Short mmCIF file of C-alpha atoms and ligand atoms in Angstrom, two decimals:
data_model
loop_
_atom_site.label_atom_id
_atom_site.label_comp_id
_atom_site.label_asym_id
_atom_site.label_seq_id
_atom_site.Cartn_x
_atom_site.Cartn_y
_atom_site.Cartn_z
CA UNK A 24 17.73 5.68 -52.31
CA UNK A 25 20.81 3.50 -52.60
CA UNK A 26 22.76 5.30 -49.92
CA UNK A 27 19.98 4.62 -47.38
CA UNK A 28 19.93 0.96 -48.35
CA UNK A 29 23.67 0.69 -47.79
CA UNK A 30 23.86 2.65 -44.52
CA UNK A 31 24.73 0.57 -41.46
CA UNK A 32 21.67 0.88 -39.22
CA UNK A 33 20.41 0.21 -35.71
CA UNK A 34 16.81 -0.34 -34.62
CA UNK A 35 15.62 0.17 -31.06
CA UNK A 36 11.83 0.09 -31.26
CA UNK A 37 10.55 -2.91 -33.16
CA UNK A 38 7.60 -5.06 -32.07
CA UNK A 39 7.94 -8.72 -32.99
CA UNK A 40 4.20 -9.31 -33.46
CA UNK A 41 3.96 -6.26 -35.73
CA UNK A 42 6.91 -7.34 -37.83
CA UNK A 43 6.09 -10.88 -38.98
CA UNK A 44 7.25 -11.57 -42.53
CA UNK A 45 3.99 -11.23 -44.54
CA UNK A 46 4.43 -14.45 -46.54
CA UNK A 47 5.01 -16.42 -43.38
CA UNK A 48 1.97 -14.91 -41.70
CA UNK A 49 -0.14 -15.74 -44.79
CA UNK A 50 1.15 -19.31 -44.84
CA UNK A 51 0.57 -19.91 -41.13
CA UNK A 52 -2.85 -18.21 -40.98
CA UNK A 53 -4.08 -20.34 -43.89
CA UNK A 54 -2.50 -23.50 -42.51
CA UNK A 55 -4.10 -23.03 -39.13
CA UNK A 56 -7.45 -22.15 -40.69
CA UNK A 57 -7.59 -18.72 -39.06
CA UNK A 58 -8.41 -16.80 -42.23
CA UNK A 59 -10.12 -17.62 -45.47
CA UNK A 60 -9.02 -15.24 -48.18
CA UNK A 61 -8.74 -15.56 -51.90
CA UNK A 62 -5.40 -13.92 -52.47
CA UNK A 63 -2.42 -12.20 -50.95
CA UNK A 64 -3.80 -8.72 -51.63
CA UNK A 65 -6.96 -9.40 -49.72
CA UNK A 66 -4.77 -10.73 -46.91
CA UNK A 67 -2.66 -7.57 -46.87
CA UNK A 68 -5.82 -5.52 -46.26
CA UNK A 69 -6.34 -7.48 -43.08
CA UNK A 70 -2.87 -7.22 -41.62
CA UNK A 71 -1.50 -3.83 -42.69
CA UNK A 72 -2.85 -0.38 -41.93
CA UNK A 73 -3.65 2.05 -44.70
CA UNK A 74 -3.32 5.82 -44.73
CA UNK A 75 -6.96 6.11 -43.70
CA UNK A 76 -6.27 4.48 -40.31
CA UNK A 77 -8.02 6.71 -37.78
CA UNK A 78 -6.35 6.07 -34.43
CA UNK A 79 -4.01 4.00 -32.31
CA UNK A 80 -6.97 1.90 -31.20
CA UNK A 81 -7.72 1.01 -34.84
CA UNK A 82 -4.03 0.39 -35.49
CA UNK A 83 -3.78 -2.03 -32.56
CA UNK A 84 -6.58 -4.16 -34.03
CA UNK A 85 -4.17 -5.38 -36.72
CA UNK A 86 -2.27 -7.41 -34.14
CA UNK A 87 -4.91 -10.07 -33.63
CA UNK A 88 -3.76 -11.95 -36.77
CA UNK A 89 -0.06 -12.26 -36.00
CA UNK A 90 -0.81 -13.01 -32.34
CA UNK A 91 -3.07 -15.87 -33.33
CA UNK A 92 -0.19 -17.72 -35.01
CA UNK A 93 2.45 -16.76 -32.43
CA UNK A 94 1.34 -19.37 -29.91
CA UNK A 95 3.77 -22.14 -30.81
CA UNK A 96 7.47 -22.45 -30.06
CA UNK A 97 8.46 -23.21 -33.64
CA UNK A 98 6.48 -20.24 -34.96
CA UNK A 99 7.99 -17.84 -32.42
CA UNK A 100 11.50 -18.97 -33.27
CA UNK A 101 10.90 -18.88 -37.02
CA UNK A 102 9.32 -15.40 -36.94
CA UNK A 103 12.23 -14.01 -34.89
CA UNK A 104 14.81 -15.63 -37.16
CA UNK A 105 13.14 -14.40 -40.34
CA UNK A 106 12.79 -10.85 -39.03
CA UNK A 107 16.51 -10.82 -38.31
CA UNK A 108 17.30 -12.33 -41.71
CA UNK A 109 15.31 -9.51 -43.36
CA UNK A 110 16.92 -6.82 -41.20
CA UNK A 111 20.36 -8.20 -41.93
CA UNK A 112 19.61 -7.87 -45.64
CA UNK A 113 18.89 -4.16 -44.95
CA UNK A 114 22.27 -3.81 -43.25
CA UNK A 115 20.85 -3.46 -39.75
CA UNK A 116 23.74 -4.16 -37.39
CA UNK A 117 21.91 -4.19 -34.09
CA UNK A 118 18.25 -4.45 -33.12
CA UNK A 119 16.21 -4.59 -29.94
CA UNK A 120 13.13 -6.72 -30.50
CA UNK A 121 10.22 -6.30 -28.13
CA UNK A 122 7.28 -8.55 -27.31
CA UNK A 123 4.80 -9.17 -24.50
CA UNK A 124 5.45 -12.76 -23.34
CA UNK A 125 1.97 -13.31 -21.89
CA UNK A 126 0.24 -12.52 -25.19
CA UNK A 127 1.86 -15.72 -26.47
CA UNK A 128 0.68 -18.05 -23.71
CA UNK A 129 -2.96 -18.24 -24.81
CA UNK A 130 -2.67 -21.79 -26.15
CA UNK A 131 -0.54 -23.38 -23.51
CA UNK A 132 3.02 -22.10 -23.93
CA UNK A 133 4.75 -21.15 -20.69
CA UNK A 134 6.41 -17.77 -20.17
CA UNK A 135 9.80 -19.48 -20.38
CA UNK A 136 8.97 -21.30 -23.61
CA UNK A 137 7.94 -18.02 -25.24
CA UNK A 138 11.04 -16.10 -24.20
CA UNK A 139 13.42 -18.96 -24.95
CA UNK A 140 11.96 -19.52 -28.44
CA UNK A 141 12.69 -15.88 -29.27
CA UNK A 142 16.19 -16.11 -27.78
CA UNK A 143 16.92 -19.27 -29.81
CA UNK A 144 15.77 -17.50 -32.99
CA UNK A 145 18.05 -14.57 -32.14
CA UNK A 146 21.02 -16.84 -31.45
CA UNK A 147 20.50 -18.78 -34.69
CA UNK A 148 20.27 -15.56 -36.73
CA UNK A 149 23.46 -14.28 -35.16
CA UNK A 150 25.26 -17.46 -36.12
CA UNK A 151 23.90 -17.53 -39.66
CA UNK A 152 23.94 -13.83 -40.57
CA UNK A 153 26.03 -12.05 -37.96
CA UNK A 154 23.20 -9.69 -36.96
CA UNK A 155 23.21 -8.84 -33.27
CA UNK A 156 20.01 -8.48 -31.28
CA UNK A 157 18.60 -8.24 -27.77
CA UNK A 158 15.07 -8.62 -26.41
CA UNK A 159 12.83 -6.20 -24.53
CA UNK A 160 9.95 -7.68 -22.52
CA UNK A 161 6.68 -5.78 -22.64
CA UNK A 162 4.19 -5.32 -19.81
CA UNK A 163 0.69 -4.43 -20.99
CA UNK A 164 -0.92 -1.28 -19.58
CA UNK A 165 -4.45 -2.71 -19.62
CA UNK A 166 -3.41 -5.57 -17.34
CA UNK A 167 -3.27 -5.29 -13.56
CA UNK A 168 0.07 -4.38 -11.94
CA UNK A 169 0.40 -7.99 -10.70
CA UNK A 170 0.72 -9.13 -14.33
CA UNK A 171 3.55 -6.67 -14.94
CA UNK A 172 5.27 -7.92 -11.78
CA UNK A 173 5.03 -11.47 -13.18
CA UNK A 174 6.74 -10.42 -16.43
CA UNK A 175 9.50 -8.68 -14.49
CA UNK A 176 10.09 -11.49 -11.98
CA UNK A 177 9.94 -14.31 -14.53
CA UNK A 178 12.09 -12.47 -17.03
CA UNK A 179 14.86 -11.62 -14.57
CA UNK A 180 16.68 -14.91 -15.14
CA UNK A 181 17.28 -13.86 -18.76
CA UNK A 182 18.93 -10.53 -17.97
CA UNK A 183 22.34 -10.64 -19.57
CA UNK A 184 21.29 -13.70 -21.58
CA UNK A 185 19.51 -11.86 -24.38
CA UNK A 186 16.97 -9.84 -22.42
CA UNK A 187 18.06 -6.28 -21.69
CA UNK A 188 14.99 -4.27 -20.75
CA UNK A 189 11.30 -3.99 -19.95
CA UNK A 190 8.69 -1.75 -21.55
CA UNK A 191 5.09 -0.72 -20.92
CA UNK A 192 2.81 -0.66 -23.97
CA UNK A 193 -0.82 -0.58 -25.07
CA UNK A 194 -3.71 1.83 -24.62
CA UNK A 195 -2.14 4.90 -23.04
CA UNK A 196 -5.31 6.95 -22.87
CA UNK A 197 -7.17 4.77 -20.39
CA UNK A 198 -4.25 3.27 -18.46
CA UNK A 199 -1.76 5.87 -17.17
CA UNK A 200 1.79 4.95 -16.09
CA UNK A 201 1.23 5.16 -12.31
CA UNK A 202 -0.89 1.98 -12.35
CA UNK A 203 2.35 0.04 -12.92
CA UNK A 204 4.66 1.95 -10.59
CA UNK A 205 5.22 -0.95 -8.19
CA UNK A 206 6.27 -3.22 -11.05
CA UNK A 207 8.77 -0.79 -12.51
CA UNK A 208 10.28 -0.03 -9.10
CA UNK A 209 10.98 -3.75 -8.96
CA UNK A 210 12.38 -3.78 -12.51
CA UNK A 211 14.70 -0.94 -11.59
CA UNK A 212 15.92 -2.76 -8.49
CA UNK A 213 16.47 -5.96 -10.46
CA UNK A 214 18.75 -4.25 -12.95
CA UNK A 215 16.61 -4.08 -16.06
CA UNK A 216 16.91 -1.16 -18.42
CA UNK A 217 13.58 0.60 -18.81
CA UNK A 218 11.80 2.13 -21.79
CA UNK A 219 8.16 3.26 -21.68
CA UNK A 220 5.66 4.05 -24.43
CA UNK A 221 4.51 7.55 -23.51
CA UNK A 222 3.12 10.65 -25.19
CA UNK A 223 2.24 8.69 -28.31
CA UNK A 224 -1.34 9.89 -28.52
CA UNK A 225 -1.38 13.35 -27.06
CA UNK A 226 -1.00 12.93 -23.32
CA UNK A 227 2.16 14.87 -22.48
CA UNK A 228 1.97 14.24 -18.72
CA UNK A 229 2.57 10.52 -19.29
CA UNK A 230 6.16 11.39 -20.22
CA UNK A 231 7.29 12.96 -16.90
CA UNK A 232 5.29 10.29 -15.06
CA UNK A 233 7.16 7.57 -16.94
CA UNK A 234 10.50 9.14 -16.11
CA UNK A 235 9.79 10.03 -12.50
CA UNK A 236 7.57 7.13 -11.43
CA UNK A 237 8.70 4.29 -13.72
CA UNK A 238 12.45 5.08 -14.11
CA UNK A 239 12.28 5.34 -17.92
CA UNK A 240 15.69 5.82 -19.57
CA UNK A 241 14.09 5.98 -22.99
CA UNK A 242 10.62 7.04 -24.11
CA UNK A 243 8.76 5.30 -26.93
CA UNK A 244 7.41 7.99 -29.30
CA UNK A 245 7.13 10.98 -26.94
CA UNK A 246 5.36 13.09 -29.56
CA UNK A 247 3.21 14.96 -27.03
CA UNK A 248 6.34 16.51 -25.45
CA UNK A 249 6.23 19.03 -28.30
CA UNK A 250 3.22 20.68 -26.65
CA UNK A 251 4.94 21.30 -23.34
CA UNK A 252 8.29 23.11 -22.97
CA UNK A 253 8.64 21.78 -19.42
CA UNK A 254 8.47 18.20 -20.65
CA UNK A 255 11.08 18.88 -23.34
CA UNK A 256 13.28 20.48 -20.68
CA UNK A 257 12.95 17.39 -18.47
CA UNK A 258 13.86 15.06 -21.36
CA UNK A 259 16.93 17.14 -22.01
CA UNK A 260 17.96 17.49 -18.40
CA UNK A 261 17.65 13.74 -17.71
CA UNK A 262 19.30 12.81 -21.00
CA UNK A 263 16.35 10.65 -22.06
CA UNK A 264 16.39 9.26 -25.59
CA UNK A 265 13.24 9.34 -27.68
CA UNK A 266 12.39 6.33 -29.86
CA UNK A 267 10.46 8.06 -32.62
CA UNK A 268 8.61 6.05 -35.29
CA UNK A 269 7.46 8.57 -37.94
CA UNK A 270 5.41 6.36 -40.27
CA UNK A 271 3.59 4.62 -37.44
CA UNK A 272 2.97 7.99 -35.75
CA UNK A 273 1.38 9.32 -38.95
CA UNK A 274 -0.82 6.23 -39.27
CA UNK A 275 -2.07 6.38 -35.69
CA UNK A 276 -2.77 10.11 -36.12
CA UNK A 277 -0.34 11.12 -33.38
CA UNK A 278 0.30 14.03 -35.74
CA UNK A 279 -1.94 15.38 -38.49
CA UNK A 280 0.71 15.45 -41.18
CA UNK A 281 4.43 14.98 -41.63
CA UNK A 282 4.81 18.77 -41.63
CA UNK A 283 3.57 18.75 -38.02
CA UNK A 284 6.00 16.02 -36.97
CA UNK A 285 8.07 17.44 -34.08
CA UNK A 286 11.39 15.72 -34.82
CA UNK A 287 13.10 18.92 -35.98
CA UNK A 288 11.72 20.80 -33.00
CA UNK A 289 13.12 18.14 -30.65
CA UNK A 290 16.53 18.21 -32.32
CA UNK A 291 16.60 22.02 -32.16
CA UNK A 292 15.88 21.82 -28.41
CA UNK A 293 18.86 19.52 -28.03
CA UNK A 294 16.88 16.34 -27.35
CA UNK A 295 18.35 12.95 -28.21
CA UNK A 296 16.24 11.46 -30.96
CA UNK A 297 16.37 8.01 -32.56
CA UNK A 298 14.28 6.83 -35.51
CA UNK A 299 12.71 3.39 -35.63
CA UNK A 300 10.04 1.37 -37.44
CA UNK A 301 7.67 0.32 -34.60
CA UNK A 302 5.99 -2.39 -36.70
CA UNK A 303 7.58 -3.34 -39.98
CA UNK A 304 4.60 -5.31 -41.31
CA UNK A 305 1.61 -3.56 -39.75
CA UNK A 306 3.04 -0.16 -40.77
CA UNK A 307 4.49 -1.52 -44.03
CA UNK A 308 7.77 0.22 -43.34
CA UNK A 309 11.54 -0.17 -42.96
CA UNK A 310 14.30 2.03 -41.58
CA UNK A 311 15.10 2.98 -45.15
CA UNK A 312 11.53 4.22 -45.69
CA UNK A 313 11.56 6.14 -42.42
CA UNK A 314 14.77 7.95 -43.34
CA UNK A 315 13.57 8.55 -46.88
CA UNK A 316 10.43 10.23 -45.54
CA UNK A 317 12.54 12.53 -43.35
CA UNK A 318 14.79 13.42 -46.28
CA UNK A 319 11.96 14.01 -48.75
CA UNK A 320 9.49 15.82 -46.52
CA UNK A 321 11.55 17.42 -43.77
CA UNK A 322 14.74 18.09 -45.73
CA UNK A 323 16.99 15.91 -43.63
CA UNK A 324 20.48 15.60 -45.04
CA UNK A 325 22.29 12.30 -45.12
CA UNK A 326 24.59 13.66 -42.40
CA UNK A 327 21.56 14.26 -40.19
CA UNK A 328 20.39 10.69 -40.82
CA UNK A 329 23.85 9.46 -39.83
CA UNK A 330 23.49 11.52 -36.63
CA UNK A 331 20.22 9.71 -35.83
CA UNK A 332 21.96 6.36 -36.30
CA UNK A 333 24.75 7.44 -33.97
CA UNK A 334 22.16 8.48 -31.39
CA UNK A 335 20.73 4.96 -31.58
CA UNK A 336 24.12 3.51 -30.77
CA UNK A 337 24.35 5.82 -27.75
CA UNK A 338 20.84 4.83 -26.65
CA UNK A 339 21.15 1.05 -27.12
CA UNK A 340 20.67 -1.06 -24.00
CA UNK A 341 24.13 -2.63 -24.20
CA UNK A 342 27.28 -2.49 -22.11
CA UNK A 343 29.83 0.20 -22.85
CA UNK A 344 32.39 -2.26 -24.21
CA UNK A 345 29.70 -3.67 -26.52
CA UNK A 346 28.79 -0.14 -27.56
CA UNK A 347 32.40 0.50 -28.55
CA UNK A 348 32.41 -2.60 -30.75
CA UNK A 349 29.11 -1.63 -32.41
CA UNK A 350 30.24 1.95 -32.94
CA UNK A 351 33.51 0.80 -34.47
CA UNK A 352 31.72 -1.50 -36.88
CA UNK A 353 29.23 1.20 -37.94
CA UNK A 354 31.88 3.93 -38.19
CA UNK A 355 34.06 1.76 -40.39
CA UNK A 356 31.25 1.36 -42.92
CA UNK A 357 30.35 5.05 -42.71
CA UNK A 358 33.97 5.94 -43.40
CA UNK A 359 34.04 3.62 -46.40
CA UNK A 360 30.94 5.42 -47.66
CA UNK A 361 32.72 8.74 -47.00
CA UNK A 362 29.95 9.87 -44.71
CA UNK A 363 32.15 10.62 -41.70
ZN1 ZN B 16 5.71 0.61 -29.92
#
């Protein structure tokens, strides 16, 4: 749909390792001898999920390939830069890119080298294309709390220099939020913004725990809130934004079908919803595809899509003066398209 292509967009939930440009991943995996495949199609089978994906656990297996090539400074910078080049071509005005620094230190890079390579890629893309981005540092749920504390302490020197927030991600079923409470208390005290993956795979109680114990201002996914009116009430009362990722949520079987997707229910309850891609490559998606799905299957109007974009501007981890600039830029294009 042309109008979706042209819309000025913002993206708040995008994993760097799940969004590597496929051709680059192919090139680097072959070059480093990590895969032996005969053609690009065979390669795509390895790195993208299909509709028959059974669970989040199966979905997460797709990340071993990009992570294996994201262990060098030049690759980290290139992958960041190319993602932003591609998003710029889709008229994304602002994006928050998230990654877990310690997953990129397996072959000798330091925490600082990982973070700085991403920040350099972001800076270079801003200069070349004008696209604005910030980084979110991920703590992994399956690691001990001490590892999360390391991410938070080491990352603090980059707050205000491209890093805006911390997140908790990974297997939510076996590693509940409270394990990392000490780390997120520290993050809160240090001035990070906080978003937490919670309620992605059915465990509603992880949502209030993330808000009350980990200081979450935004919740990644939050699907399970639909099962519990009290949780929806809490989200509303605390003005928490949801970062929903419809295509990824369908693939990981967070919901059975798009008809069961609770986005309309959340909007009707007055919750603040944003729509994002999660993993552009692994999920084979884009913001345009996400919006198209909502319009085709859940009868969203273009005005409702514009409302989701405006929610993303409200939810972005940026300063209020920056928010005004972003909103002005987006509104100007929307006005030219006669959408506001
Ligand atoms: Zn995610």
